[in-house]
């Protein structure tokens, strides 16, 4: 009888083929990233002209003042010192402000891509008081130019502003001007001139409609900020430096959610009510983890501003799910190759290297099918379609490779268990590492037990079958 390769050589070939298959698996991983980037581009096209991810703040009261500065110049070879008046700005945050936001979300779709958009109604009140210890900051009351004061409101993407924007100081409706917003929104927003002498509290009421997409963030300012957000969206995600008081209580309620951010004080913000420079922009990450606002180094030497953010997320992010599933691809290749190897060296099925390779290519193709179908019919249905297709293909192929449907049924059962397990791992993210490590331990123990009597250096095919019978 012709002597077959030794089990050690077969193990080496199977491992080598498995290592080679990591290359197309990495290519699939790159494909997922590329499709996700295309999805973000498509979502940006969907929301173009509507409004992007919004960051709002305000109001802040800006009061110009004249400051005396000493300047030294060289005139006719002599150093001449003179005093000049320099115009500067004092930034006064509200003593207290309350903001209410009503978010009405919608989903826009173009081809196979979807993006969450929303309309919001913003209403708020604020009260400004000039501190009695103003001179401690190096500015006296008589330096302030009250007749040139203005209120600034920040909106990061002013394209989303709709009709009905109104600001009232006392009972008077103010005339609004575009731009000249706070530095925390890179100057985007709107402003209005106000008349105030600083003796009494300045009461401000405002309202405006705002369109945006995917998320809305607030930069709180002042002695105390309260923010209440209501929306029928069932899957909010709360991010940023502050979380709502009732976080999680209504996060998956079929009627939507209500988020209350109560009592964010200037002590928590780490900011004084009076500043000689405007607050810088926060470092805000979008729904995909990319930084969308980060102008802080160019605006101020102060630390980045704190913010609170609410994201309207999809219940299942298909790209992150596919991305995570691809990372488990080596388990599918390893478990399937281990079964083939056991039938080869223990039961004498004689699996060729090409058959290992074709089977591995089929296992990698599963993830391509999963990605392609998920973009059209959703992740759950795509997973069912791709897994059923691959189980059927590899089970039929195994019947020819292993020499019988009984052995092929074992491969089919193993694959079914693997795909079910992977779906569970994707659903239980917190437990995925523990479950995966236990499965690997069980698989290793099974292989070690089944091959405990094998002579790895020179066992023949006939001896393999005898060892299999003894092990049974």
Coordinates of C-alpha atoms in Angstrom, one line a residue:
X1 CA 0.0 0.0 0.0
X2 CA 1.3 3.4 -1.0
X3 CA 2.5 5.3 2.1
X4 CA 0.6 8.6 2.7
X5 CA 2.0 11.8 4.1
X6 CA 2.7 11.7 7.8
X7 CA 0.1 13.4 10.1
X8 CA 2.7 16.1 11.0
X9 CA 3.1 17.1 7.4
X10 CA -0.7 17.1 6.9
X11 CA -1.0 19.4 10.0
X12 CA 1.7 21.7 8.6
X13 CA -0.1 21.9 5.2
X14 CA -3.5 22.6 6.8
X15 CA -2.0 25.3 9.0
X16 CA -0.1 26.9 6.0
X17 CA -3.3 27.0 3.9
X18 CA -5.1 28.5 6.9
X19 CA -2.4 31.2 7.2
X20 CA -2.7 31.9 3.4
X21 CA -6.4 32.4 3.8
X22 CA -5.9 35.2 6.3
X23 CA -4.8 37.3 3.3
X24 CA -8.3 37.3 1.6
X25 CA -9.8 37.6 5.1
X26 CA -7.9 40.8 5.6
X27 CA -9.0 42.0 2.2
X28 CA -12.6 41.4 3.2
X29 CA -11.9 43.5 6.4
X30 CA -10.6 46.3 4.2
X31 CA -13.7 45.9 2.0
X32 CA -16.0 46.5 5.0
X33 CA -14.0 49.7 5.8
X34 CA -14.3 50.9 2.2
X35 CA -18.1 50.3 2.1
X36 CA -18.5 52.0 5.4
X37 CA -16.6 55.0 4.0
X38 CA -18.9 55.0 0.9
X39 CA -21.9 54.9 3.2
X40 CA -20.7 58.0 5.1
X41 CA -20.2 59.8 1.8
X42 CA -23.7 58.8 0.7
X43 CA -25.1 59.9 4.0
X44 CA -23.4 63.3 3.6
X45 CA -25.0 63.6 0.2
X46 CA -28.4 62.7 1.6
X47 CA -28.1 65.5 4.2
X48 CA -26.5 68.0 1.9
X49 CA -28.5 71.3 2.1
X50 CA -30.4 70.0 5.1
X51 CA -28.0 70.4 8.0
X52 CA -25.2 68.2 9.5
X53 CA -24.5 67.1 13.0
X54 CA -25.4 70.2 15.1
X55 CA -23.6 71.7 18.0
X56 CA -25.4 74.7 19.6
X57 CA -24.6 77.1 22.4
X58 CA -25.7 80.4 23.7
X59 CA -26.4 83.0 24.4
X60 CA -23.3 84.8 25.5
X61 CA -23.2 88.5 26.2
X62 CA -20.2 90.3 24.7
X63 CA -19.4 93.8 25.9
X64 CA -16.6 95.8 24.4
X65 CA -14.3 97.8 26.6
X66 CA -11.3 100.1 26.2
X67 CA -8.1 99.0 27.8
X68 CA -5.0 101.2 28.3
X69 CA -1.8 99.6 26.9
X70 CA 1.8 100.9 27.0
X71 CA 3.6 100.7 23.7
X72 CA 7.3 101.3 23.1
X73 CA 8.5 102.6 19.7
X74 CA 11.8 103.8 18.3
X75 CA 11.7 107.4 16.9
X76 CA 14.9 109.0 15.5
X77 CA 16.9 106.4 17.3
X78 CA 15.3 107.0 20.7
X79 CA 12.9 104.7 22.6
X80 CA 9.6 106.4 23.0
X81 CA 6.9 105.0 25.3
X82 CA 3.3 106.0 25.0
X83 CA -0.1 104.9 26.2
X84 CA -2.8 103.8 23.7
X85 CA -6.3 102.7 24.0
X86 CA -7.0 99.1 22.8
X87 CA -10.5 97.8 22.2
X88 CA -11.1 94.4 23.8
X89 CA -14.1 92.3 24.5
X90 CA -15.6 91.0 27.8
X91 CA -17.6 87.7 27.6
X92 CA -20.4 87.4 30.1
X93 CA -22.1 84.0 30.5
X94 CA -25.7 83.8 31.8
X95 CA -26.3 83.4 35.5
X96 CA -28.9 80.8 34.7
X97 CA -30.3 79.4 31.5
X98 CA -32.9 76.8 30.6
X99 CA -33.2 75.2 27.2
X100 CA -35.9 72.9 25.8
X101 CA -35.5 70.9 22.6
X102 CA -38.1 68.9 20.7
X103 CA -36.5 66.5 18.2
X104 CA -38.7 65.1 15.4
X105 CA -36.5 62.5 13.6
X106 CA -37.0 61.0 10.1
X107 CA -35.0 58.6 7.9
X108 CA -34.0 59.6 4.4
X109 CA -32.9 56.9 2.0
X110 CA -30.9 57.0 -1.2
X111 CA -30.4 53.7 -3.1
X112 CA -29.3 51.3 -0.3
X113 CA -28.1 54.0 2.1
X114 CA -30.0 55.5 5.0
X115 CA -29.4 58.6 7.2
X116 CA -31.2 59.8 10.2
X117 CA -32.3 63.5 10.0
X118 CA -34.4 65.6 12.3
X119 CA -36.3 68.9 12.8
X120 CA -36.0 70.5 16.2
X121 CA -37.7 73.3 18.0
X122 CA -35.3 75.1 20.4
X123 CA -36.7 77.4 23.1
X124 CA -34.8 78.9 26.0
X125 CA -34.5 81.6 28.6
X126 CA -31.4 83.2 30.1
X127 CA -30.6 85.8 32.8
X128 CA -27.5 87.9 32.8
X129 CA -26.1 89.8 35.8
X130 CA -23.0 91.9 35.9
X131 CA -20.8 90.6 38.9
X132 CA -20.1 93.0 41.7
X133 CA -16.5 92.0 41.8
X134 CA -15.9 92.7 38.1
X135 CA -12.7 94.7 38.8
X136 CA -11.0 91.5 40.1
X137 CA -10.5 90.5 36.5
X138 CA -8.8 93.8 35.6
X139 CA -11.8 95.5 34.1
X140 CA -13.8 98.3 35.7
X141 CA -17.4 99.1 35.1
X142 CA -16.6 102.5 33.6
X143 CA -14.5 100.9 30.9
X144 CA -17.4 98.9 29.5
X145 CA -19.1 100.1 26.4
X146 CA -22.7 99.0 27.2
X147 CA -24.2 100.7 24.2
X148 CA -22.2 98.4 21.9
X149 CA -23.0 95.1 23.7
X150 CA -24.4 92.1 21.7
X151 CA -25.8 88.7 22.3
X152 CA -24.2 85.8 20.4
X153 CA -25.9 82.4 19.7
X154 CA -23.9 79.5 18.3
X155 CA -25.1 77.0 15.7
X156 CA -22.4 74.9 14.1
X157 CA -24.2 74.4 10.8
X158 CA -26.4 77.5 10.3
X159 CA -27.8 76.0 7.1
X160 CA -30.2 74.2 9.3
X161 CA -31.8 77.3 10.8
X162 CA -35.4 77.7 9.7
X163 CA -38.0 80.5 9.8
X164 CA -39.3 81.7 13.1
X165 CA -36.0 82.6 14.8
X166 CA -36.9 85.1 17.5
X167 CA -34.9 86.7 20.3
X168 CA -36.6 88.9 22.9
X169 CA -34.8 91.1 25.4
X170 CA -37.3 92.0 28.0
X171 CA -40.4 92.3 25.9
X172 CA -38.8 93.6 22.8
X173 CA -38.1 91.5 19.7
X174 CA -34.5 92.0 18.5
X175 CA -33.1 92.4 15.0
X176 CA -30.9 89.4 14.2
X177 CA -27.7 89.3 12.2
X178 CA -26.1 86.2 10.6
X179 CA -22.7 85.0 11.7
X180 CA -20.6 86.4 14.5
X181 CA -21.4 83.5 16.8
X182 CA -19.3 82.3 19.7
X183 CA -15.9 80.9 19.2
X184 CA -17.2 77.5 20.5
X185 CA -19.0 77.0 17.2
X186 CA -16.2 78.6 15.1
X187 CA -18.1 81.9 14.8
X188 CA -21.2 80.2 13.2
X189 CA -24.6 81.3 14.4
X190 CA -26.3 84.6 14.7
X191 CA -26.1 87.7 16.9
X192 CA -28.1 90.8 18.0
X193 CA -27.3 94.2 19.5
X194 CA -28.8 94.9 22.9
X195 CA -29.3 97.9 25.1
X196 CA -28.3 97.3 28.7
X197 CA -26.7 99.5 31.4
X198 CA -25.6 96.6 33.7
X199 CA -27.7 97.8 36.7
X200 CA -30.5 95.3 36.4
X201 CA -30.6 91.7 35.3
X202 CA -31.0 91.2 31.6
X203 CA -33.7 88.7 30.7
X204 CA -33.5 87.0 27.3
X205 CA -36.0 84.6 25.6
X206 CA -35.4 82.9 22.3
X207 CA -36.7 80.3 20.0
X208 CA -35.6 78.9 16.6
X209 CA -36.1 75.9 14.4
X210 CA -33.1 73.8 13.5
X211 CA -32.6 71.0 11.0
X212 CA -29.8 68.5 11.5
X213 CA -28.8 64.9 11.1
X214 CA -27.8 62.1 13.3
X215 CA -26.8 64.0 16.5
X216 CA -27.2 67.2 18.4
X217 CA -24.9 68.6 21.0
X218 CA -25.1 71.5 23.5
X219 CA -22.3 73.5 24.9
X220 CA -23.6 74.6 28.4
X221 CA -22.5 78.0 29.7
X222 CA -23.1 80.0 32.8
X223 CA -23.8 79.6 36.5
X224 CA -26.4 76.9 35.9
X225 CA -27.7 75.2 32.7
X226 CA -30.8 73.0 32.3
X227 CA -31.4 71.2 29.1
X228 CA -34.5 69.0 28.4
X229 CA -34.7 67.0 25.2
X230 CA -37.8 65.0 24.1
X231 CA -38.1 62.9 21.0
X232 CA -40.1 59.9 19.6
X233 CA -36.8 58.2 18.5
X234 CA -36.4 54.9 20.3
X235 CA -32.7 54.5 20.3
X236 CA -30.8 57.5 21.6
X237 CA -27.1 57.4 22.6
X238 CA -25.9 59.8 25.2
X239 CA -22.3 61.0 24.8
X240 CA -20.0 63.9 25.9
X241 CA -18.9 65.2 29.2
X242 CA -22.4 65.2 30.8
X243 CA -25.1 62.6 30.9
X244 CA -28.8 63.1 31.5
X245 CA -30.2 62.6 35.0
X246 CA -32.6 59.9 33.8
X247 CA -30.1 58.1 31.4
X248 CA -31.3 54.7 30.3
X249 CA -34.8 54.9 31.9
X250 CA -36.5 55.5 28.5
X251 CA -33.7 54.6 26.1
X252 CA -35.7 51.9 24.3
X253 CA -39.2 53.0 25.1
X254 CA -41.5 52.6 22.1
X255 CA -42.8 56.1 22.8
X256 CA -39.4 57.7 22.5
X257 CA -37.3 59.3 25.2
X258 CA -37.0 62.4 27.5
X259 CA -33.5 63.4 28.6
X260 CA -33.1 65.9 31.4
X261 CA -29.7 67.6 32.0
X262 CA -30.3 69.4 35.2
X263 CA -28.0 71.8 37.1
X264 CA -24.8 71.9 35.0
X265 CA -23.0 74.6 36.9
X266 CA -20.0 76.7 36.1
X267 CA -18.1 74.8 38.8
X268 CA -18.6 71.6 36.8
X269 CA -17.7 73.5 33.6
X270 CA -14.6 74.9 35.2
X271 CA -15.4 78.4 33.8
X272 CA -16.0 81.8 35.3
X273 CA -19.1 83.8 34.4
X274 CA -16.8 86.6 33.2
X275 CA -13.9 85.9 30.8
X276 CA -11.6 88.1 28.7
X277 CA -11.5 85.5 26.0
X278 CA -14.2 83.4 24.4
X279 CA -14.6 79.7 25.2
X280 CA -12.9 77.4 22.6
X281 CA -14.7 74.8 20.6
X282 CA -15.2 71.3 22.1
X283 CA -13.6 68.2 20.6
X284 CA -16.8 66.5 19.3
X285 CA -16.8 63.1 17.7
X286 CA -19.5 62.2 15.3
X287 CA -21.4 58.9 15.2
X288 CA -18.6 57.2 13.5
X289 CA -15.9 58.3 15.9
X290 CA -14.5 61.0 13.7
X291 CA -13.7 64.5 15.1
X292 CA -16.0 67.0 13.5
X293 CA -15.3 70.1 15.6
X294 CA -11.9 70.9 17.0
X295 CA -10.9 74.5 16.7
X296 CA -9.7 74.9 20.2
X297 CA -6.0 75.4 19.7
X298 CA -6.5 78.2 17.1
X299 CA -9.1 80.1 19.3
X300 CA -7.9 80.1 22.8
X301 CA -5.3 78.8 25.2
X302 CA -8.0 77.6 27.5
X303 CA -8.8 73.9 27.7
X304 CA -11.4 72.4 25.3
X305 CA -15.0 73.2 26.2
X306 CA -17.2 70.6 27.8
X307 CA -20.4 69.5 26.0
X308 CA -23.4 67.1 26.1
X309 CA -24.5 65.2 23.1
X310 CA -27.4 63.0 22.0
X311 CA -27.1 60.8 18.9
X312 CA -30.0 59.2 17.1
X313 CA -28.5 55.9 16.2
X314 CA -29.8 53.0 14.2
X315 CA -30.6 49.9 16.4
X316 CA -28.1 47.9 14.4
X317 CA -25.0 49.4 12.8
X318 CA -24.5 46.8 10.0
X319 CA -20.9 47.8 9.2
X320 CA -19.8 47.4 12.8
X321 CA -21.5 44.1 13.0
X322 CA -19.9 42.8 9.8
X323 CA -16.6 44.2 10.9
X324 CA -16.8 42.3 14.2
X325 CA -17.9 39.1 12.5
X326 CA -14.9 39.2 10.1
X327 CA -12.6 39.3 13.1
X328 CA -14.0 35.8 14.0
X329 CA -13.3 34.5 10.5
X330 CA -10.2 32.6 11.7
X331 CA -12.4 30.6 14.1
X332 CA -14.4 29.3 11.2
X333 CA -11.4 28.4 9.2
X334 CA -9.7 26.8 12.2
X335 CA -12.7 24.7 13.3
X336 CA -13.5 23.5 9.8
X337 CA -9.9 22.6 9.0
X338 CA -9.6 20.8 12.4
X339 CA -12.6 18.7 11.5
X340 CA -11.2 17.9 8.0
X341 CA -7.9 17.1 9.6
X342 CA -9.5 14.7 12.1
X343 CA -11.3 12.8 9.3
X344 CA -8.0 12.8 7.3
X345 CA -5.5 11.6 9.9
X346 CA -7.9 9.6 12.2
X347 CA -10.6 8.3 9.9
X348 CA -8.5 8.0 6.7
X349 CA -10.6 10.3 4.5
X350 CA -7.5 11.7 2.8
X351 CA -8.3 15.4 2.3
X352 CA -6.1 17.1 -0.4
X353 CA -4.5 20.5 0.0
X354 CA -6.7 21.9 -2.8
X355 CA -9.8 20.7 -0.9
X356 CA -8.7 22.6 2.2
X357 CA -8.1 25.7 0.0
X358 CA -11.5 25.6 -1.7
X359 CA -13.3 25.0 1.6
X360 CA -11.4 28.0 3.1
X361 CA -12.3 30.2 0.2
X362 CA -16.0 29.3 0.7
X363 CA -15.7 30.3 4.4
X364 CA -14.2 33.7 3.5
X365 CA -16.9 34.2 0.8
X366 CA -19.5 34.0 3.6
X367 CA -18.4 37.4 4.9
X368 CA -18.5 39.0 1.5
X369 CA -22.1 37.7 1.0
X370 CA -23.0 38.9 4.5
X371 CA -21.8 42.4 3.7
X372 CA -23.4 42.6 0.3
X373 CA -26.8 41.3 1.5
X374 CA -26.7 43.3 4.8
X375 CA -26.7 46.6 2.8
X376 CA -29.9 45.6 1.1
X377 CA -32.0 43.5 3.5
X378 CA -30.4 44.3 6.9
X379 CA -27.9 42.4 9.0
X380 CA -30.1 39.7 10.6
X381 CA -31.7 38.5 7.3
X382 CA -28.4 38.8 5.5
X383 CA -26.8 36.6 8.2
X384 CA -29.5 33.9 7.7
X385 CA -29.2 34.0 3.9
X386 CA -25.4 33.9 3.8
X387 CA -25.1 31.2 6.5
X388 CA -27.7 28.9 4.9
X389 CA -26.0 29.3 1.5
X390 CA -22.6 28.5 2.9
X391 CA -23.7 25.6 5.1
X392 CA -25.5 24.0 2.1
X393 CA -22.5 24.5 -0.2
X394 CA -19.8 23.2 2.2
X395 CA -21.9 20.3 3.4
X396 CA -22.5 19.1 -0.2
X397 CA -18.8 19.5 -1.0
X398 CA -17.8 17.7 2.2
X399 CA -19.9 14.7 1.1
X400 CA -17.6 14.3 -1.9
X401 CA -14.4 15.1 0.0
X402 CA -15.0 13.0 3.0
X403 CA -16.6 10.1 1.2
X404 CA -20.1 10.1 2.5
X405 CA -23.1 12.1 3.7
X406 CA -22.8 10.9 7.3
X407 CA -19.4 12.6 7.6
X408 CA -20.7 15.6 5.7
X409 CA -23.6 15.9 8.1
X410 CA -21.1 16.3 10.9
X411 CA -19.4 19.1 9.0
X412 CA -22.8 20.7 8.4
X413 CA -23.8 20.4 12.1
X414 CA -20.4 21.9 13.1
X415 CA -20.9 24.9 10.8
X416 CA -24.5 25.4 11.9
X417 CA -23.2 25.5 15.5
X418 CA -20.5 27.9 14.6
X419 CA -22.8 30.4 12.8
X420 CA -25.3 30.3 15.6
X421 CA -22.4 30.8 18.1
X422 CA -21.1 33.7 16.1
X423 CA -24.4 35.4 16.1
X424 CA -24.7 35.1 19.8
X425 CA -21.1 36.5 20.2
X426 CA -22.1 39.5 18.1
X427 CA -25.2 40.0 20.2
X428 CA -23.4 39.6 23.6
X429 CA -20.5 42.0 23.0
X430 CA -19.5 42.1 26.7
X431 CA -19.3 38.3 26.9
X432 CA -17.8 37.6 23.5
X433 CA -14.2 37.2 24.6
X434 CA -15.1 34.8 27.4
X435 CA -17.4 32.7 25.2
X436 CA -14.8 32.6 22.4
X437 CA -12.0 31.6 24.7
X438 CA -14.1 28.7 26.2
X439 CA -14.9 27.5 22.7
X440 CA -11.3 27.5 21.7
X441 CA -10.4 25.6 24.9
X442 CA -13.1 22.9 24.1
X443 CA -12.0 22.6 20.5
X444 CA -8.3 22.2 21.5
X445 CA -9.2 19.6 24.2
X446 CA -11.2 17.6 21.6
X447 CA -8.4 17.6 19.1
X448 CA -5.9 16.7 21.7
X449 CA -8.1 13.8 22.9
X450 CA -8.8 12.5 19.4
X451 CA -5.1 12.6 18.4
X452 CA -3.6 11.3 21.6
X453 CA -2.5 8.0 20.1
X454 CA -1.3 9.3 16.7
X455 CA 2.3 8.9 15.6
X456 CA 2.8 12.3 14.1
X457 CA 6.1 11.4 12.3
X458 CA 5.1 8.4 10.2
X459 CA 1.6 6.9 10.7
X460 CA 0.2 5.3 7.6
X461 CA -3.4 5.5 6.4
X462 CA -4.1 2.0 7.6
X463 CA -2.7 2.7 11.1
X464 CA -4.9 5.8 11.2
X465 CA -8.0 3.8 10.8
X466 CA -7.0 1.4 13.5
X467 CA -6.2 4.3 15.9
X468 CA -9.6 5.8 15.1
X469 CA -11.3 2.4 15.9
X470 CA -9.4 2.2 19.2
X471 CA -10.3 5.8 20.1
X472 CA -13.9 5.0 19.4

